[in-house]
Amino acid sequence: DIQMTQSPSTLSASVGDRVTIACRASQNIANYLAWYQQKPGSAPKLLIFEASNLESGVPSRFSGAGYGTDFALTISSLQADDFATYYCQQYDDYWTFGQGTKVEIK
Amino acid sequence: QVQLVESGGSVVQPGRSLRLSCAASGVTFNRYGMYWVRQAPGKGLEWVAVISFDGSNRHYPDSVKGRFTISRDNSKNTLYLQMDSLRPEDTAVYYCAKSSSSSGYHSRFDRWGQGTLVSVSS
């Protein structure tokens, strides 16, 4: 089974900050990597697919990068609406999620 | 606009069964693979089942294999999850999600329902 490890688990930031969340796969997954945003009491929402492709309707301040085993999600200028938990997911061999990164207000 | 609406969650005793449903609208349902994903209280996301567009392929993780069965009725635009021999560790919000592909494999989850809560407790 492919394991996904995110860091950090919690990130404290202010509006306007540039934030980056890392995700590492236990084996090569090429670019079969997605990022999701989840707010309390709501379902996850797809942000990025194939490691760097922005889902339709997602603001351009979100971007993804990486290939193989190391990936990153970057929010270029954090907005109030972005405080949430973010999950990476591999879909190369079935599906596995990272443990999540909570982005909270500093 | 794609809408996925889950139903069927409730409180159930260990060892009993429950069937969840997910009604789809705003999408050509019979063209896409579908999934069930769960989230235990305060925890992360776990994929639970996948089914291809025509129901010919299905897979499960070891945690539910042999106890859960995913199915679909394309004439009713509805996805199901039959859960048998339920355990306390199956307690979670269960989400249905839509694949971006017909097979469901090598695919992300591009639309999600709002979830339905299953609580397994005596």
Short mmCIF file of C-alpha atoms in Angstrom, two decimals:
data_model
loop_
_atom_site.label_atom_id
_atom_site.label_comp_id
_atom_site.label_asym_id
_atom_site.label_seq_id
_atom_site.Cartn_x
_atom_site.Cartn_y
_atom_site.Cartn_z
CA ASP A 1 0.00 0.00 0.00
CA ILE A 2 1.16 3.51 -0.80
CA GLN A 3 1.45 5.77 2.25
CA MET A 4 1.05 9.55 1.97
CA THR A 5 2.71 11.83 4.53
CA GLN A 6 1.87 15.52 4.80
CA SER A 7 3.79 18.23 6.62
CA PRO A 8 3.18 20.17 8.67
CA SER A 9 0.10 18.80 10.44
CA THR A 10 -0.90 22.31 11.48
CA LEU A 11 0.13 25.61 9.96
CA SER A 12 -0.54 29.01 11.55
CA ALA A 13 -0.61 31.90 9.10
CA SER A 14 -2.04 35.35 8.47
CA VAL A 15 -4.12 36.73 5.62
CA GLY A 16 -1.77 37.62 2.78
CA ASP A 17 0.89 35.05 3.70
CA ARG A 18 2.33 32.62 1.17
CA VAL A 19 1.91 29.10 2.51
CA THR A 20 3.22 25.76 1.29
CA ILE A 21 2.10 22.28 2.32
CA ALA A 22 4.28 19.28 1.52
CA CYS A 23 3.16 15.76 0.66
CA ARG A 24 5.41 12.74 0.25
CA ALA A 25 4.47 9.37 -1.23
CA SER A 26 6.07 6.14 -0.03
CA GLN A 27 6.75 5.15 -3.64
CA ASN A 28 6.75 6.70 -7.09
CA ILE A 29 3.24 7.79 -8.10
CA ALA A 30 4.24 9.81 -11.20
CA ASN A 31 1.78 12.76 -11.22
CA TYR A 32 -1.27 10.87 -9.91
CA LEU A 33 -1.70 13.35 -7.08
CA ALA A 34 -4.70 15.48 -6.08
CA TRP A 35 -5.25 18.12 -3.42
CA TYR A 36 -8.55 18.71 -1.61
CA GLN A 37 -9.80 21.43 0.73
CA GLN A 38 -12.22 20.63 3.53
CA LYS A 39 -13.98 23.07 5.82
CA PRO A 40 -15.63 21.98 9.10
CA GLY A 41 -18.96 20.26 8.52
CA SER A 42 -18.51 20.18 4.75
CA ALA A 43 -17.39 17.70 2.14
CA PRO A 44 -13.91 17.88 0.61
CA LYS A 45 -13.52 19.94 -2.55
CA LEU A 46 -11.08 19.14 -5.35
CA LEU A 47 -8.48 21.88 -5.90
CA ILE A 48 -5.65 20.37 -7.92
CA PHE A 49 -5.32 17.18 -10.00
CA GLU A 50 -2.42 15.51 -11.80
CA ALA A 51 -0.15 17.30 -9.31
CA SER A 52 -0.33 20.73 -10.95
CA ASN A 53 -3.63 21.16 -12.81
CA LEU A 54 -6.10 23.62 -11.31
CA GLU A 55 -9.67 22.36 -11.11
CA SER A 56 -12.20 24.57 -12.88
CA GLY A 57 -13.44 27.41 -10.67
CA VAL A 58 -10.58 27.21 -8.18
CA PRO A 59 -8.79 30.55 -7.60
CA SER A 60 -5.42 30.96 -9.27
CA ARG A 61 -3.72 31.66 -5.93
CA PHE A 62 -3.69 27.87 -5.49
CA SER A 63 -0.95 25.96 -7.28
CA GLY A 64 0.56 22.50 -7.14
CA ALA A 65 3.94 21.09 -8.05
CA GLY A 66 5.94 17.89 -7.92
CA TYR A 67 6.43 14.48 -9.53
CA GLY A 68 7.33 11.02 -8.36
CA THR A 69 7.34 11.10 -4.56
CA ASP A 70 7.50 14.76 -3.50
CA PHE A 71 4.69 17.25 -4.00
CA ALA A 72 3.60 20.64 -2.71
CA LEU A 73 0.49 22.79 -2.56
CA THR A 74 1.09 26.54 -2.44
CA ILE A 75 -1.36 29.33 -1.66
CA SER A 76 0.28 32.50 -2.94
CA SER A 77 -1.66 34.97 -0.79
CA LEU A 78 -3.80 33.43 1.92
CA GLN A 79 -7.39 34.67 2.07
CA ALA A 80 -9.89 34.40 4.93
CA ASP A 81 -11.81 31.76 2.98
CA ASP A 82 -8.71 29.53 2.80
CA PHE A 83 -8.56 28.60 6.48
CA ALA A 84 -9.39 24.92 6.25
CA THR A 85 -7.84 21.45 6.26
CA TYR A 86 -6.01 20.29 3.14
CA TYR A 87 -5.49 16.70 2.04
CA CYS A 88 -3.28 15.21 -0.63
CA GLN A 89 -4.40 11.99 -2.34
CA GLN A 90 -2.58 9.51 -4.54
CA TYR A 91 -4.55 7.75 -7.25
CA ASP A 92 -1.81 5.71 -8.87
CA ASP A 93 -2.59 2.51 -6.94
CA TYR A 94 -6.14 2.67 -5.64
CA TRP A 95 -6.51 5.73 -3.40
CA THR A 96 -4.78 6.93 -0.26
CA PHE A 97 -5.02 10.28 1.50
CA GLY A 98 -2.49 12.13 3.57
CA GLN A 99 -3.38 12.76 7.20
CA GLY A 100 -4.31 16.39 6.50
CA THR A 101 -2.84 19.84 7.18
CA LYS A 102 -4.94 22.30 9.14
CA VAL A 103 -4.33 25.91 8.12
CA GLU A 104 -5.35 28.13 11.02
CA ILE A 105 -5.35 31.82 11.78
CA LYS A 106 -2.17 33.07 13.42
CA GLN B 1 -24.73 21.37 -11.79
CA VAL B 2 -23.77 18.01 -10.33
CA GLN B 3 -25.54 17.06 -7.12
CA LEU B 4 -24.87 13.97 -5.03
CA VAL B 5 -27.19 13.37 -2.08
CA GLU B 6 -26.47 10.59 0.39
CA SER B 7 -29.04 9.01 2.69
CA GLY B 8 -29.48 6.00 4.94
CA GLY B 9 -27.11 6.82 7.78
CA SER B 10 -28.26 6.00 11.30
CA VAL B 11 -27.28 4.50 14.65
CA VAL B 12 -26.90 0.73 14.42
CA GLN B 13 -25.71 -2.01 16.76
CA PRO B 14 -22.46 -3.91 16.12
CA GLY B 15 -22.95 -6.88 13.81
CA ARG B 16 -25.99 -5.40 12.10
CA SER B 17 -26.39 -4.21 8.51
CA LEU B 18 -27.13 -0.88 6.85
CA ARG B 19 -27.55 0.29 3.28
CA LEU B 20 -26.54 3.76 2.15
CA SER B 21 -27.80 5.44 -1.01
CA CYS B 22 -26.44 8.29 -3.11
CA ALA B 23 -28.77 9.96 -5.60
CA ALA B 24 -27.08 11.77 -8.47
CA SER B 25 -28.46 14.60 -10.58
CA GLY B 26 -27.07 17.07 -13.10
CA VAL B 27 -24.70 14.46 -14.51
CA THR B 28 -24.85 11.57 -17.00
CA PHE B 29 -24.52 9.08 -14.19
CA ASN B 30 -23.93 5.99 -16.33
CA ARG B 31 -20.74 7.47 -17.79
CA TYR B 32 -18.69 7.71 -14.61
CA GLY B 33 -17.08 5.57 -11.97
CA MET B 34 -18.20 6.26 -8.42
CA TYR B 35 -16.73 5.93 -4.93
CA TRP B 36 -17.55 5.78 -1.27
CA VAL B 37 -15.20 7.55 1.14
CA ARG B 38 -15.50 7.75 4.93
CA GLN B 39 -14.26 10.03 7.66
CA ALA B 40 -14.27 8.96 11.28
CA PRO B 41 -15.02 11.74 13.81
CA GLY B 42 -12.07 14.13 13.96
CA LYS B 43 -10.02 11.96 11.60
CA GLY B 44 -8.86 11.92 7.99
CA LEU B 45 -10.32 10.50 4.80
CA GLU B 46 -10.40 6.81 3.87
CA TRP B 47 -11.43 5.38 0.51
CA VAL B 48 -13.98 2.58 1.05
CA ALA B 49 -15.16 1.33 -2.37
CA VAL B 50 -15.04 1.97 -6.10
CA ILE B 51 -17.34 0.87 -8.92
CA SER B 52 -16.91 1.39 -12.65
CA PHE B 53 -19.51 3.11 -14.82
CA ASP B 54 -21.29 -0.12 -15.70
CA GLY B 55 -20.74 -1.96 -12.42
CA SER B 56 -18.40 -4.52 -13.96
CA ASN B 57 -15.42 -3.63 -11.75
CA ARG B 58 -15.45 -3.09 -7.99
CA HIS B 59 -12.71 -2.92 -5.39
CA TYR B 60 -12.38 -2.40 -1.65
CA PRO B 61 -9.59 -1.84 0.86
CA ASP B 62 -8.83 -4.67 3.28
CA SER B 63 -10.59 -2.81 6.12
CA VAL B 64 -14.03 -3.45 4.58
CA LYS B 65 -13.45 -6.26 2.08
CA GLY B 66 -15.95 -9.07 2.53
CA ARG B 67 -18.29 -6.89 4.62
CA PHE B 68 -19.18 -3.99 2.33
CA THR B 69 -20.65 -4.17 -1.18
CA ILE B 70 -20.88 -1.27 -3.61
CA SER B 71 -23.51 -1.34 -6.37
CA ARG B 72 -25.31 1.04 -8.68
CA ASP B 73 -28.61 1.32 -10.53
CA ASN B 74 -28.00 3.46 -13.60
CA SER B 75 -31.72 3.52 -14.41
CA LYS B 76 -32.28 5.32 -11.09
CA ASN B 77 -29.04 7.39 -11.08
CA THR B 78 -28.30 5.91 -7.68
CA LEU B 79 -25.23 4.46 -5.98
CA TYR B 80 -25.44 2.11 -3.00
CA LEU B 81 -23.24 0.81 -0.22
CA GLN B 82 -24.41 -2.33 1.58
CA MET B 83 -22.62 -2.56 4.92
CA ASP B 84 -22.79 -5.87 6.79
CA SER B 85 -21.22 -7.06 10.06
CA LEU B 86 -20.75 -3.48 11.17
CA ARG B 87 -18.11 -2.70 13.78
CA PRO B 88 -17.65 0.30 16.09
CA GLU B 89 -14.63 1.34 13.99
CA ASP B 90 -16.96 1.77 10.99
CA THR B 91 -18.44 4.83 12.71
CA ALA B 92 -17.93 7.73 10.31
CA VAL B 93 -19.45 10.19 7.90
CA TYR B 94 -19.80 8.38 4.57
CA TYR B 95 -19.44 10.40 1.38
CA CYS B 96 -20.19 9.35 -2.15
CA ALA B 97 -17.96 10.88 -4.80
CA LYS B 98 -17.85 10.97 -8.57
CA SER B 99 -14.90 9.95 -10.69
CA SER B 100 -13.56 12.05 -13.52
CA SER B 101 -13.34 8.86 -15.64
CA SER B 102 -15.61 6.00 -16.66
CA SER B 103 -13.54 3.25 -15.05
CA GLY B 104 -12.89 5.08 -11.78
CA TYR B 105 -9.28 3.90 -11.72
CA HIS B 106 -6.33 6.30 -11.95
CA SER B 107 -8.86 9.03 -11.33
CA ARG B 108 -9.51 11.83 -8.89
CA PHE B 109 -12.75 12.48 -7.01
CA ASP B 110 -14.16 15.57 -8.70
CA ARG B 111 -17.55 15.93 -6.99
CA TRP B 112 -18.66 14.93 -3.50
CA GLY B 113 -21.95 14.59 -1.68
CA GLN B 114 -22.57 16.20 1.71
CA GLY B 115 -22.19 12.92 3.60
CA THR B 116 -24.35 10.76 5.86
CA LEU B 117 -23.42 9.73 9.41
CA VAL B 118 -23.20 6.09 10.43
CA SER B 119 -22.77 5.36 14.12
CA VAL B 120 -22.11 1.80 15.25
CA SER B 121 -22.75 1.43 18.94
CA SER B 122 -24.50 -0.88 21.38
#
